Tab-separated table of C-alpha atoms in Angstrom:
chain	number	residue	atom	x	y	z
X	26	MET	CA	109.500	-27.731	-77.483
X	27	GLY	CA	109.429	-27.643	-73.711
X	28	LEU	CA	111.971	-29.215	-71.409
X	29	LEU	CA	109.702	-31.888	-69.969
X	30	GLY	CA	107.098	-32.205	-72.721
X	31	MET	CA	106.726	-32.579	-76.454
X	32	THR	CA	105.183	-30.470	-79.151
X	33	SER	CA	101.583	-31.184	-80.056
X	34	GLY	CA	100.497	-32.785	-83.286
X	35	GLY	CA	102.720	-35.841	-83.054
X	36	ALA	CA	105.631	-34.342	-85.017
X	37	ALA	CA	108.049	-35.496	-82.405
X	38	GLY	CA	106.330	-38.574	-81.054
X	39	ALA	CA	104.297	-39.528	-78.030
X	40	MET	CA	104.194	-37.409	-74.905
X	41	ALA	CA	106.250	-38.898	-72.103
X	42	SER	CA	104.230	-40.369	-69.241
X	43	ALA	CA	104.092	-38.687	-65.855
X	44	PRO	CA	106.527	-41.162	-64.166
X	45	ALA	CA	109.026	-40.700	-66.997
X	46	LEU	CA	108.677	-36.917	-66.699
X	47	ALA	CA	109.247	-37.118	-62.956
X	48	VAL	CA	112.491	-39.070	-63.457
X	49	TRP	CA	113.611	-36.645	-66.145
X	50	GLY	CA	112.792	-33.711	-63.874
X	51	LYS	CA	115.044	-35.107	-61.134
X	52	THR	CA	117.772	-35.745	-63.701
X	53	CYS	CA	117.555	-32.150	-64.942
X	54	GLN	CA	117.734	-30.747	-61.417
X	55	VAL	CA	120.993	-32.586	-60.771
X	56	LEU	CA	122.437	-31.642	-64.161
X	57	LYS	CA	121.572	-27.989	-63.667
X	58	ARG	CA	123.470	-27.929	-60.378
X	59	GLU	CA	126.473	-29.723	-61.847
X	60	LEU	CA	126.696	-27.956	-65.205
X	61	GLY	CA	125.537	-24.502	-64.164
X	62	ASP	CA	122.556	-22.532	-65.494
X	63	ALA	CA	124.306	-21.180	-68.612
X	64	THR	CA	125.664	-24.498	-69.883
X	65	PHE	CA	122.484	-26.377	-69.025
X	66	GLY	CA	120.340	-23.729	-70.731
X	67	SER	CA	122.446	-23.712	-73.903
X	68	TRP	CA	122.506	-27.463	-74.521
X	69	LEU	CA	119.720	-29.086	-72.488
X	70	GLY	CA	117.332	-26.176	-71.910
X	71	GLN	CA	115.407	-26.883	-75.105
X	72	ALA	CA	115.623	-30.684	-74.919
X	73	ALA	CA	112.439	-32.705	-74.427
X	74	LEU	CA	111.410	-36.200	-73.453
X	75	ARG	CA	109.642	-38.670	-75.756
X	76	GLU	CA	108.336	-42.100	-74.745
X	77	SER	CA	107.664	-44.999	-77.118
X	78	GLY	CA	106.794	-48.358	-75.580
X	79	ASP	CA	109.521	-49.354	-73.143
X	80	GLU	CA	112.012	-46.859	-74.554
X	81	VAL	CA	112.417	-43.237	-73.560
X	82	CYS	CA	114.263	-40.725	-75.745
X	83	VAL	CA	115.843	-37.381	-74.939
X	84	VAL	CA	115.190	-35.159	-77.967
X	85	ALA	CA	117.805	-32.402	-78.402
X	86	ALA	CA	116.850	-29.184	-80.183
X	87	THR	CA	119.511	-29.621	-82.891
X	88	GLY	CA	122.061	-32.165	-84.065
X	89	VAL	CA	124.847	-29.960	-82.690
X	90	ALA	CA	123.182	-29.972	-79.262
X	91	ARG	CA	122.742	-33.751	-79.499
X	92	ASP	CA	126.455	-34.214	-80.246
X	93	TRP	CA	127.453	-31.943	-77.354
X	94	ILE	CA	125.199	-33.837	-74.944
X	95	ARG	CA	126.553	-37.189	-76.141
X	96	HIS	CA	130.199	-36.167	-75.683
X	97	ASN	CA	129.905	-34.071	-72.531
X	98	ALA	CA	126.920	-35.169	-70.459
X	99	TRP	CA	125.437	-38.435	-71.733
X	100	ARG	CA	127.260	-40.762	-69.352
X	101	ARG	CA	126.233	-38.630	-66.378
X	102	ILE	CA	122.633	-38.424	-67.629
X	103	GLY	CA	122.554	-42.221	-67.838
X	104	GLU	CA	123.842	-42.562	-64.285
X	105	ILE	CA	121.284	-40.160	-62.809
X	106	TRP	CA	118.456	-41.681	-64.846
X	107	ALA	CA	119.344	-45.216	-63.715
X	108	GLN	CA	119.397	-44.116	-60.064
X	109	ASN	CA	115.892	-42.606	-60.282
X	110	ASP	CA	113.995	-44.821	-62.743
X	111	PRO	CA	112.414	-47.792	-60.918
X	112	LEU	CA	111.495	-49.450	-64.245
X	113	GLY	CA	115.064	-49.479	-65.514
X	114	ARG	CA	114.057	-48.209	-68.944
X	115	ARG	CA	116.601	-47.673	-71.700
X	116	LEU	CA	117.323	-44.000	-72.465
X	117	ASP	CA	118.088	-42.942	-76.041
X	118	LEU	CA	119.296	-39.638	-77.527
X	119	LYS	CA	118.192	-38.080	-80.836
X	120	SER	CA	117.884	-34.670	-82.425
X	121	ARG	CA	114.487	-33.165	-83.112
X	122	MET	CA	115.059	-33.558	-86.856
X	123	GLU	CA	115.785	-37.274	-86.539
X	124	VAL	CA	112.518	-37.784	-84.679
X	125	GLU	CA	110.547	-35.680	-87.167
X	126	ALA	CA	112.015	-37.618	-90.107
X	127	VAL	CA	110.712	-40.876	-88.627
X	128	SER	CA	107.350	-39.197	-87.955
X	129	MET	CA	107.061	-38.066	-91.574
X	130	ALA	CA	107.861	-41.570	-92.825
X	131	ALA	CA	105.204	-43.059	-90.540
X	132	ARG	CA	102.508	-40.600	-91.573
X	133	PRO	CA	99.595	-42.252	-93.480
X	134	PRO	CA	98.412	-40.913	-96.863
X	135	ILE	CA	96.123	-37.901	-96.619
X	136	ALA	CA	92.633	-38.253	-98.039
X	137	ALA	CA	91.314	-35.779	-100.588
X	138	ASN	CA	88.677	-34.458	-98.198
X	139	GLY	CA	91.143	-33.372	-95.522
X	140	PRO	CA	94.142	-34.314	-93.459
X	141	ALA	CA	94.269	-37.676	-91.752
X	142	PRO	CA	95.221	-37.716	-88.074
X	143	ARG	CA	98.946	-38.021	-87.519
X	144	ALA	CA	99.972	-41.426	-86.210
X	145	ALA	CA	102.144	-41.849	-83.149
X	146	VAL	CA	105.777	-42.435	-84.033
X	147	ALA	CA	106.699	-46.099	-84.255
X	148	GLN	CA	110.179	-47.538	-84.041
X	149	ALA	CA	111.624	-47.466	-87.547
X	150	ALA	CA	114.881	-48.217	-89.271
X	151	PRO	CA	116.979	-45.192	-90.328
X	152	GLN	CA	115.878	-43.778	-93.672
X	153	THR	CA	118.047	-43.905	-96.730
X	154	ALA	CA	118.629	-40.695	-98.673
X	155	ALA	CA	116.296	-41.940	-101.426
X	156	GLN	CA	113.514	-42.626	-98.918
X	157	THR	CA	113.919	-39.163	-97.428
X	158	ALA	CA	113.655	-37.644	-100.920
X	159	GLN	CA	110.407	-39.560	-101.499
X	160	VAL	CA	108.950	-38.134	-98.279
X	161	PHE	CA	109.496	-34.571	-99.499
X	162	GLU	CA	108.034	-35.369	-102.931
X	163	ILE	CA	104.954	-37.053	-101.461
X	164	GLU	CA	104.250	-34.109	-99.178
X	165	VAL	CA	102.763	-31.885	-101.868
X	166	GLU	CA	101.170	-34.763	-103.782
X	167	ALA	CA	99.199	-35.493	-100.598
X	168	VAL	CA	97.125	-32.422	-101.498
X	169	ALA	CA	94.064	-33.365	-103.514
X	170	PRO	CA	95.046	-33.357	-107.222
X	171	VAL	CA	92.798	-30.418	-108.178
X	172	ALA	CA	94.047	-28.364	-105.220
X	173	ALA	CA	97.656	-29.259	-106.017
X	174	ARG	CA	97.239	-28.080	-109.600
X	175	GLN	CA	95.605	-24.905	-108.328
X	176	GLY	CA	98.602	-24.247	-106.082
X	177	ARG	CA	101.127	-24.825	-108.854
X	178	LEU	CA	99.247	-22.565	-111.269
X	179	GLN	CA	99.425	-19.784	-108.705
X	180	GLY	CA	103.167	-20.149	-108.410
X	181	LEU	CA	103.303	-21.751	-104.968
X	182	GLN	CA	106.703	-23.309	-104.301
X	183	GLU	CA	106.445	-26.950	-103.320
X	184	ARG	CA	109.571	-26.904	-101.151
X	185	TYR	CA	107.934	-24.377	-98.832
X	186	SER	CA	105.747	-26.334	-96.409
X	187	PHE	CA	105.133	-26.359	-92.668
X	188	ASP	CA	107.188	-29.562	-92.456
X	189	THR	CA	110.248	-27.816	-93.882
X	190	PHE	CA	109.796	-24.649	-91.801
X	191	VAL	CA	112.141	-24.557	-88.797
X	192	SER	CA	110.507	-22.780	-85.866
X	193	GLY	CA	112.153	-21.179	-82.858
X	194	PRO	CA	111.704	-18.243	-80.459
X	195	ALA	CA	112.138	-15.733	-83.308
X	196	ASN	CA	109.192	-17.024	-85.345
X	197	GLU	CA	107.165	-19.477	-83.258
X	198	PHE	CA	104.207	-17.108	-82.694
X	199	ALA	CA	103.925	-16.350	-86.415
X	200	PHE	CA	104.244	-20.081	-87.122
X	201	ALA	CA	101.410	-20.925	-84.720
X	202	VAL	CA	99.171	-18.205	-86.204
X	203	ALA	CA	99.861	-19.422	-89.757
X	204	ARG	CA	98.925	-22.997	-88.828
X	205	ARG	CA	95.694	-21.820	-87.218
X	206	VAL	CA	94.679	-19.764	-90.258
X	207	ALA	CA	95.568	-22.687	-92.567
X	208	SER	CA	93.255	-24.979	-90.586
X	209	TRP	CA	90.296	-22.671	-91.331
X	210	ALA	CA	89.664	-22.410	-87.592
X	211	ASP	CA	87.053	-19.941	-86.372
X	212	GLY	CA	87.877	-17.015	-84.124
X	213	HIS	CA	90.738	-15.806	-86.308
X	214	PHE	CA	91.963	-12.226	-86.560
X	215	ASN	CA	91.494	-10.629	-89.966
X	216	PRO	CA	93.624	-9.546	-91.714
X	217	VAL	CA	96.866	-11.165	-90.516
X	218	VAL	CA	100.142	-9.393	-91.332
X	219	PHE	CA	103.516	-11.122	-90.965
X	220	HIS	CA	106.418	-8.705	-91.015
X	221	GLY	CA	110.165	-8.984	-90.604
X	222	PRO	CA	113.562	-8.563	-92.288
X	223	TYR	CA	114.260	-9.814	-95.766
X	224	GLY	CA	115.168	-13.492	-95.922
X	225	PHE	CA	113.763	-14.742	-92.597
X	226	GLY	CA	110.887	-16.940	-93.732
X	227	LYS	CA	107.879	-14.761	-94.568
X	228	THR	CA	107.481	-16.152	-98.082
X	229	HIS	CA	108.078	-19.681	-96.794
X	230	LEU	CA	105.362	-19.219	-94.170
X	231	LEU	CA	102.878	-17.805	-96.692
X	232	ASN	CA	103.470	-20.669	-99.145
X	233	ALA	CA	103.193	-23.234	-96.346
X	234	LEU	CA	99.926	-21.658	-95.201
X	235	ALA	CA	98.529	-21.846	-98.737
X	236	TRP	CA	99.490	-25.515	-99.228
X	237	GLU	CA	98.050	-26.504	-95.855
X	238	ALA	CA	94.822	-24.585	-96.499
X	239	LEU	CA	94.443	-26.334	-99.869
X	240	ARG	CA	95.134	-29.682	-98.231
X	241	ALA	CA	92.622	-29.106	-95.433
X	242	CYS	CA	89.788	-27.853	-97.674
X	243	PRO	CA	90.388	-28.521	-101.386
X	244	ASP	CA	86.954	-27.085	-102.233
X	245	LYS	CA	87.914	-23.652	-100.829
X	246	ARG	CA	89.339	-21.014	-103.160
X	247	VAL	CA	92.864	-19.927	-102.167
X	248	VAL	CA	94.519	-17.087	-104.095
X	249	TYR	CA	98.232	-16.403	-103.634
X	250	LEU	CA	100.177	-13.666	-105.380
X	251	SER	CA	102.968	-11.201	-104.752
X	252	ALA	CA	102.186	-7.507	-104.375
X	253	GLU	CA	104.188	-6.915	-107.548
X	254	ARG	CA	101.957	-9.340	-109.456
X	255	PHE	CA	98.871	-7.743	-107.890
X	256	THR	CA	100.077	-4.384	-109.210
X	257	SER	CA	101.000	-5.534	-112.712
X	258	THR	CA	97.756	-7.505	-113.128
X	259	PHE	CA	95.702	-4.540	-111.936
X	260	VAL	CA	97.484	-2.146	-114.313
X	261	LYS	CA	96.872	-4.522	-117.237
X	262	ALA	CA	93.195	-4.810	-116.235
X	263	LEU	CA	92.934	-1.004	-116.318
X	264	GLN	CA	94.513	-0.878	-119.763
X	265	ASP	CA	92.275	-3.646	-121.110
X	266	LYS	CA	89.164	-2.266	-119.357
X	267	GLN	CA	88.834	-5.554	-117.459
X	268	THR	CA	88.789	-4.224	-113.896
X	269	ALA	CA	85.456	-5.916	-113.112
X	270	ALA	CA	86.941	-9.334	-113.903
X	271	PHE	CA	90.015	-8.488	-111.811
X	272	LYS	CA	87.859	-7.544	-108.831
X	273	ASP	CA	85.764	-10.713	-109.124
X	274	GLU	CA	88.879	-12.884	-109.323
X	275	LEU	CA	90.145	-11.636	-105.965
X	276	ARG	CA	86.916	-10.959	-104.090
X	277	ASN	CA	85.623	-14.476	-104.651
X	278	ALA	CA	88.622	-15.910	-102.817
X	279	ASP	CA	87.998	-17.670	-99.518
X	280	LEU	CA	91.615	-16.953	-98.577
X	281	LEU	CA	93.712	-14.215	-100.169
X	282	LEU	CA	97.457	-14.216	-99.572
X	283	ILE	CA	99.629	-11.295	-100.717
X	284	ASP	CA	103.407	-11.354	-100.319
X	285	ASP	CA	105.525	-8.182	-99.860
X	286	VAL	CA	102.575	-5.785	-99.551
X	287	HIS	CA	105.023	-2.908	-98.912
X	288	PHE	CA	105.626	-2.961	-102.684
X	289	VAL	CA	102.340	-1.090	-103.314
X	290	ALA	CA	103.370	1.881	-101.127
X	291	GLY	CA	103.380	5.057	-103.197
X	292	LYS	CA	101.227	3.546	-105.981
X	293	THR	CA	97.977	5.471	-105.535
X	294	GLN	CA	95.552	3.510	-107.727
X	295	THR	CA	96.951	0.119	-106.692
X	296	GLN	CA	96.630	1.019	-103.004
X	297	GLU	CA	93.053	2.165	-103.595
X	298	GLU	CA	92.166	-1.161	-105.236
X	299	LEU	CA	93.904	-3.188	-102.518
X	300	PHE	CA	92.076	-1.193	-99.839
X	301	HIS	CA	88.645	-1.910	-101.357
X	302	THR	CA	89.561	-5.581	-101.922
X	303	LEU	CA	90.616	-5.890	-98.284
X	304	ILE	CA	87.405	-4.255	-97.034
X	305	ALA	CA	85.195	-6.430	-99.251
X	306	LEU	CA	86.843	-9.686	-98.162
X	307	VAL	CA	86.954	-8.907	-94.436
X	308	GLU	CA	83.340	-7.715	-94.345
X	309	ASP	CA	82.299	-10.907	-96.138
X	310	GLY	CA	84.105	-13.065	-93.546
X	311	ARG	CA	86.803	-14.186	-95.957
X	312	ARG	CA	90.409	-14.392	-94.834
X	313	VAL	CA	93.337	-12.215	-95.785
X	314	VAL	CA	97.001	-12.765	-94.942
X	315	LEU	CA	99.802	-10.433	-96.021
X	316	THR	CA	103.540	-10.068	-95.499
X	317	ALA	CA	105.681	-6.920	-95.316
X	318	ASP	CA	109.276	-6.021	-94.578
X	319	ARG	CA	108.158	-3.682	-91.761
X	320	SER	CA	105.322	-3.325	-89.309
X	321	PRO	CA	102.322	-1.504	-90.846
X	322	THR	CA	102.977	1.414	-88.468
X	323	GLU	CA	106.347	1.917	-90.192
X	324	LEU	CA	104.963	1.903	-93.749
X	325	SER	CA	104.859	5.699	-93.862
X	326	GLU	CA	104.635	5.814	-97.684
X	327	MET	CA	101.406	3.796	-97.607
X	328	GLU	CA	97.997	5.442	-97.834
X	329	PRO	CA	96.735	6.032	-94.242
X	330	ARG	CA	93.400	4.228	-94.684
X	331	LEU	CA	95.089	1.101	-96.025
X	332	ARG	CA	97.754	1.220	-93.333
X	333	SER	CA	95.072	1.552	-90.657
X	334	HIS	CA	93.206	-1.525	-91.922
X	335	LEU	CA	96.421	-3.548	-91.992
X	336	GLN	CA	96.909	-2.659	-88.328
X	337	ALA	CA	93.331	-3.578	-87.437
X	338	GLY	CA	93.856	-7.333	-87.521
X	339	LEU	CA	96.753	-9.318	-86.096
X	340	VAL	CA	100.313	-8.123	-86.713
X	341	CYS	CA	102.982	-10.808	-86.160
X	342	GLY	CA	106.651	-9.919	-86.166
X	343	ILE	CA	109.316	-12.386	-87.315
X	344	GLU	CA	112.637	-11.554	-85.681
X	345	PRO	CA	116.105	-12.416	-87.036
X	346	ALA	CA	116.906	-16.044	-86.253
X	347	ASP	CA	118.971	-16.681	-83.128
X	348	ARG	CA	121.961	-19.034	-83.172
X	349	THR	CA	119.995	-22.142	-82.177
X	350	LEU	CA	117.425	-21.506	-84.898
X	351	ARG	CA	120.149	-20.878	-87.498
X	352	LEU	CA	121.744	-24.216	-86.611
X	353	GLY	CA	118.369	-25.922	-86.910
X	354	ILE	CA	117.832	-24.351	-90.333
X	355	LEU	CA	121.248	-25.567	-91.494
X	356	GLU	CA	120.514	-29.109	-90.358
X	357	ARG	CA	117.146	-29.130	-92.107
X	358	LYS	CA	118.742	-27.798	-95.295
X	359	LEU	CA	121.550	-30.355	-95.098
X	360	HIS	CA	119.009	-33.193	-94.822
X	361	THR	CA	117.189	-31.855	-97.887
X	362	LEU	CA	120.406	-31.557	-99.926
X	363	ALA	CA	121.499	-35.022	-98.799
X	364	ALA	CA	118.168	-36.489	-99.889
X	365	GLN	CA	118.565	-34.895	-103.304
X	366	GLY	CA	122.211	-35.893	-103.675
X	367	GLY	CA	122.031	-39.343	-102.130
X	368	PHE	CA	124.615	-38.866	-99.398
X	369	HIS	CA	124.602	-39.034	-95.590
X	370	PRO	CA	123.412	-35.741	-94.040
X	371	ALA	CA	126.354	-34.984	-91.763
X	372	ALA	CA	128.839	-32.142	-91.345
X	373	ARG	CA	131.392	-31.262	-88.695
X	374	PRO	CA	129.852	-29.236	-85.843
X	375	GLU	CA	132.495	-26.523	-86.154
X	376	VAL	CA	131.602	-26.017	-89.836
X	377	LEU	CA	127.886	-25.614	-89.065
X	378	GLN	CA	128.716	-23.317	-86.147
X	379	PHE	CA	130.910	-21.202	-88.427
X	380	LEU	CA	128.059	-20.823	-90.936
X	381	ALA	CA	125.560	-19.991	-88.180
X	382	ASP	CA	127.864	-17.321	-86.757
X	383	ARG	CA	129.007	-15.906	-90.079
X	384	PHE	CA	125.726	-15.596	-91.973
X	385	THR	CA	123.370	-13.948	-89.496
X	386	ASP	CA	121.575	-11.393	-91.672
X	387	SER	CA	119.416	-13.658	-93.840
X	388	VAL	CA	118.300	-17.276	-93.890
X	389	ARG	CA	118.697	-17.200	-97.664
X	390	GLU	CA	122.370	-16.247	-97.317
X	391	LEU	CA	122.802	-18.917	-94.659
X	392	GLU	CA	121.305	-21.623	-96.867
X	393	GLY	CA	123.205	-20.258	-99.874
X	394	ALA	CA	126.518	-20.712	-98.055
X	395	LEU	CA	125.648	-24.354	-97.324
X	396	ASN	CA	124.573	-24.810	-100.961
X	397	THR	CA	127.997	-23.534	-102.053
X	398	LEU	CA	129.833	-26.021	-99.832
X	399	VAL	CA	127.727	-28.971	-100.967
X	400	ALA	CA	128.080	-27.941	-104.621
X	401	ARG	CA	131.862	-27.936	-104.229
X	402	VAL	CA	132.381	-31.110	-102.195
X	403	GLY	CA	129.103	-33.052	-102.535
X	404	GLY	CA	128.929	-36.121	-100.310
X	405	GLU	CA	132.337	-35.274	-98.842
X	406	ILE	CA	130.705	-32.511	-96.783
X	407	ALA	CA	131.059	-34.702	-93.666
X	408	ARG	CA	134.861	-34.619	-94.028
X	409	LEU	CA	135.119	-30.892	-94.781
X	410	THR	CA	137.262	-29.073	-92.208
X	411	LEU	CA	136.624	-25.558	-90.920
X	412	ASP	CA	139.668	-24.145	-92.736
X	413	GLU	CA	138.547	-25.730	-96.004
X	414	ALA	CA	135.021	-24.359	-95.600
X	415	GLN	CA	136.366	-20.869	-94.915
X	416	ALA	CA	138.610	-21.062	-97.976
X	417	ILE	CA	135.702	-22.092	-100.221
X	418	LEU	CA	133.406	-19.342	-98.944
X	419	ARG	CA	135.942	-16.503	-98.793
X	420	PRO	CA	135.302	-15.291	-102.385
X	421	HIS	CA	131.561	-15.283	-101.703
X	422	LEU	CA	131.674	-12.954	-98.717
X	423	SER	CA	130.039	-9.607	-99.227
X	424	VAL	CA	132.191	-6.627	-100.188
X	425	THR	CA	131.278	-4.760	-97.032
X	426	GLU	CA	132.290	-7.711	-94.891
X	427	ARG	CA	135.728	-7.973	-96.519
X	428	LYS	CA	136.341	-4.309	-95.586
X	429	VAL	CA	136.116	-5.038	-91.862
X	430	THR	CA	139.606	-4.621	-90.389
X	431	VAL	CA	141.208	-5.812	-87.177
X	432	ASP	CA	141.420	-2.177	-86.076
X	433	MET	CA	137.660	-1.738	-86.556
X	434	ILE	CA	137.025	-4.917	-84.581
X	435	GLN	CA	139.193	-3.706	-81.709
X	436	LYS	CA	137.374	-0.371	-81.575
X	437	VAL	CA	133.890	-1.934	-81.626
X	438	VAL	CA	134.785	-4.562	-79.002
X	439	ALA	CA	136.442	-1.976	-76.742
X	440	GLU	CA	133.364	0.236	-76.955
X	441	HIS	CA	131.030	-2.696	-76.260
X	442	TYR	CA	132.926	-3.684	-73.106
X	443	ALA	CA	133.612	-0.077	-71.984
X	444	LEU	CA	137.375	-0.450	-72.467
X	445	LYS	CA	140.032	1.450	-74.379
X	446	GLN	CA	141.377	-0.004	-77.593
X	447	ALA	CA	144.832	0.117	-76.018
X	448	ASP	CA	143.621	-2.320	-73.343
X	449	LEU	CA	143.098	-5.020	-75.966
X	450	ILE	CA	146.700	-4.851	-77.198
X	451	SER	CA	148.213	-4.378	-73.746
X	452	GLU	CA	149.777	-7.024	-71.500
X	453	ARG	CA	146.920	-6.807	-68.984
X	454	ARG	CA	145.611	-10.286	-68.089
X	455	ALA	CA	142.665	-9.424	-65.845
X	456	ARG	CA	139.552	-11.291	-66.973
X	457	ALA	CA	137.737	-8.002	-67.612
X	458	VAL	CA	140.298	-7.373	-70.368
X	459	ALA	CA	141.400	-10.886	-71.358
X	460	ARG	CA	137.915	-12.132	-72.266
X	461	PRO	CA	137.059	-9.147	-74.532
X	462	ARG	CA	140.505	-9.574	-76.123
X	463	GLN	CA	139.679	-13.213	-76.887
X	464	VAL	CA	136.316	-12.168	-78.336
X	465	ALA	CA	138.081	-9.628	-80.572
X	466	MET	CA	140.563	-12.277	-81.748
X	467	TRP	CA	137.706	-14.685	-82.490
X	468	LEU	CA	135.926	-11.980	-84.514
X	469	ALA	CA	139.120	-11.187	-86.418
X	470	LYS	CA	139.473	-14.854	-87.376
X	471	GLN	CA	135.812	-15.056	-88.403
X	472	ILE	CA	135.311	-11.926	-90.499
X	473	THR	CA	138.731	-10.945	-91.832
X	474	THR	CA	141.091	-12.782	-94.131
X	475	ARG	CA	144.069	-12.225	-91.793
X	476	SER	CA	146.136	-15.244	-90.770
X	477	LEU	CA	146.579	-16.244	-87.135
X	478	PRO	CA	150.157	-14.850	-86.938
X	479	ASP	CA	148.985	-11.581	-88.506
X	480	ILE	CA	146.105	-11.282	-86.029
X	481	GLY	CA	148.528	-11.979	-83.171
X	482	ARG	CA	150.858	-9.199	-84.319
X	483	ARG	CA	147.961	-6.738	-84.306
X	484	PHE	CA	147.139	-7.661	-80.706
X	485	GLY	CA	150.406	-6.478	-79.214
X	486	GLY	CA	152.724	-8.929	-80.969
X	487	ARG	CA	151.172	-12.088	-79.551
X	488	ASP	CA	152.010	-15.546	-80.860
X	489	HIS	CA	149.646	-17.322	-83.266
X	490	THR	CA	149.070	-20.057	-80.666
X	491	THR	CA	147.595	-17.417	-78.353
X	492	VAL	CA	145.136	-16.438	-81.061
X	493	LEU	CA	144.273	-20.074	-81.738
X	494	HIS	CA	143.622	-20.630	-78.020
X	495	ALA	CA	141.383	-17.535	-77.949
X	496	VAL	CA	139.398	-18.714	-80.986
X	497	ARG	CA	138.853	-22.173	-79.494
X	498	ARG	CA	137.975	-20.742	-76.091
X	499	ILE	CA	135.306	-18.384	-77.437
X	500	GLU	CA	133.963	-21.152	-79.679
X	501	ALA	CA	133.469	-23.307	-76.585
X	502	LEU	CA	132.054	-20.487	-74.455
X	503	LYS	CA	129.438	-19.596	-77.060
X	504	GLY	CA	127.789	-22.908	-76.327
X	505	GLU	CA	128.201	-22.712	-72.566
X	506	ASP	CA	127.754	-19.047	-71.671
X	507	ALA	CA	124.592	-17.287	-72.854
X	508	THR	CA	126.140	-13.854	-72.174
X	509	ILE	CA	129.135	-14.528	-74.421
X	510	ALA	CA	126.820	-15.893	-77.129
X	511	ARG	CA	124.727	-12.701	-77.015
X	512	ASP	CA	127.815	-10.467	-77.014
X	513	VAL	CA	129.229	-12.218	-80.069
X	514	ASP	CA	125.908	-11.987	-81.913
X	515	VAL	CA	125.578	-8.259	-81.157
X	516	LEU	CA	129.168	-7.535	-82.180
X	517	LEU	CA	128.829	-9.456	-85.442
X	518	ARG	CA	125.749	-7.422	-86.333
X	519	LYS	CA	127.470	-4.127	-85.484
X	520	LEU	CA	130.507	-4.949	-87.574
X	521	ARG	CA	128.425	-6.026	-90.562
X	522	GLY	CA	126.192	-2.977	-90.369
């Protein structure tokens, strides 16, 4: 979502008019000068403007960003807006998810012969948890009944849709490609391969693509299966002498989707069959989409001909989610859990920030941590403090993470900032040393079980209040200083291997 515009498709409402954009542009120029590039970029850089009737809304990228803007910049934004808007329009503030929730509620039923155009967002009362739950249930039922049954029989997961997929810089290209393929648009690349680390949305994207393709053209034949199922079904067909039926089943598909194609590497006969299936479908103008944990060029165990054909289409990488995307994923998941549990979808910003910073290796682990908190405290999640959340999750941390020591943290931080470990425990107060020391203290609090006094002792006998100040300072700087945010992310990944 751009700074002065809105995403297409109506998911976030009507595009702001040119005069409104001009006023917002002037407002942003002033804010950028006053807040500085780093702070502005972190909290307002991904905000957008939405106009509905006489009201104009600033749409923040996440709920955390919305809360920061409200507490730290909203009064000033209102002043600048009032000075530059000749129409005196009221300015509102919402998160992207709040706007999308209203958009989903306002969406008309989808006809069996294809998707209805999305309506512009109207003013609506806040949804109850029960209403939100109904929206998610209706989403799959909007597929024509026959197509919906077809999807369920193939094992498609109903919770994986484009509406529940959170996009950001790490996955937005893959997301756009998936939507285009799902719309049956011409001019596509074939095959399409999505690749990326385990747990960052490949299966979600493939399921969402299948549901959308079924919704758009229920008469088309969509076949979805994992590479493991492809292999086991092919082996059984060989044993039962039913290979002709197996070939027909796949080669009559208008769209074939195979998840985790790297699984067939090293399996000679299965690779041979997949290669000929791929050739037959592509030559016949039918569409093929696959996922893998690596780029096809890195699948060295795969048969060269098959690997070459995987590279011949469009290869889309999905990178590990950045902090903003992880926060967005948490908020989406919290809304889903709240809808299921019938409670208000709210949590303290510091708790969500802790989860986003602690669970960086997999979206599944990130969502699993939130599941654990909600399972323990239910609707009281809004009152859960950071210390309580850390106490609940401590037994669930990975074994390797619990082995990280303060000494290891000091060594990694010193190396990252080109310092000596002794500098971090010294009395030196120069910023070039003090800031890395604060980062190291913040890391020690995040990924070890040491208490504040214990951490202080290991940093040259400092008081626990010094450590607490360092933790709070880095927590604040992560949202204001893009360099600190990147440093922390890199260091967390190094320490967790």
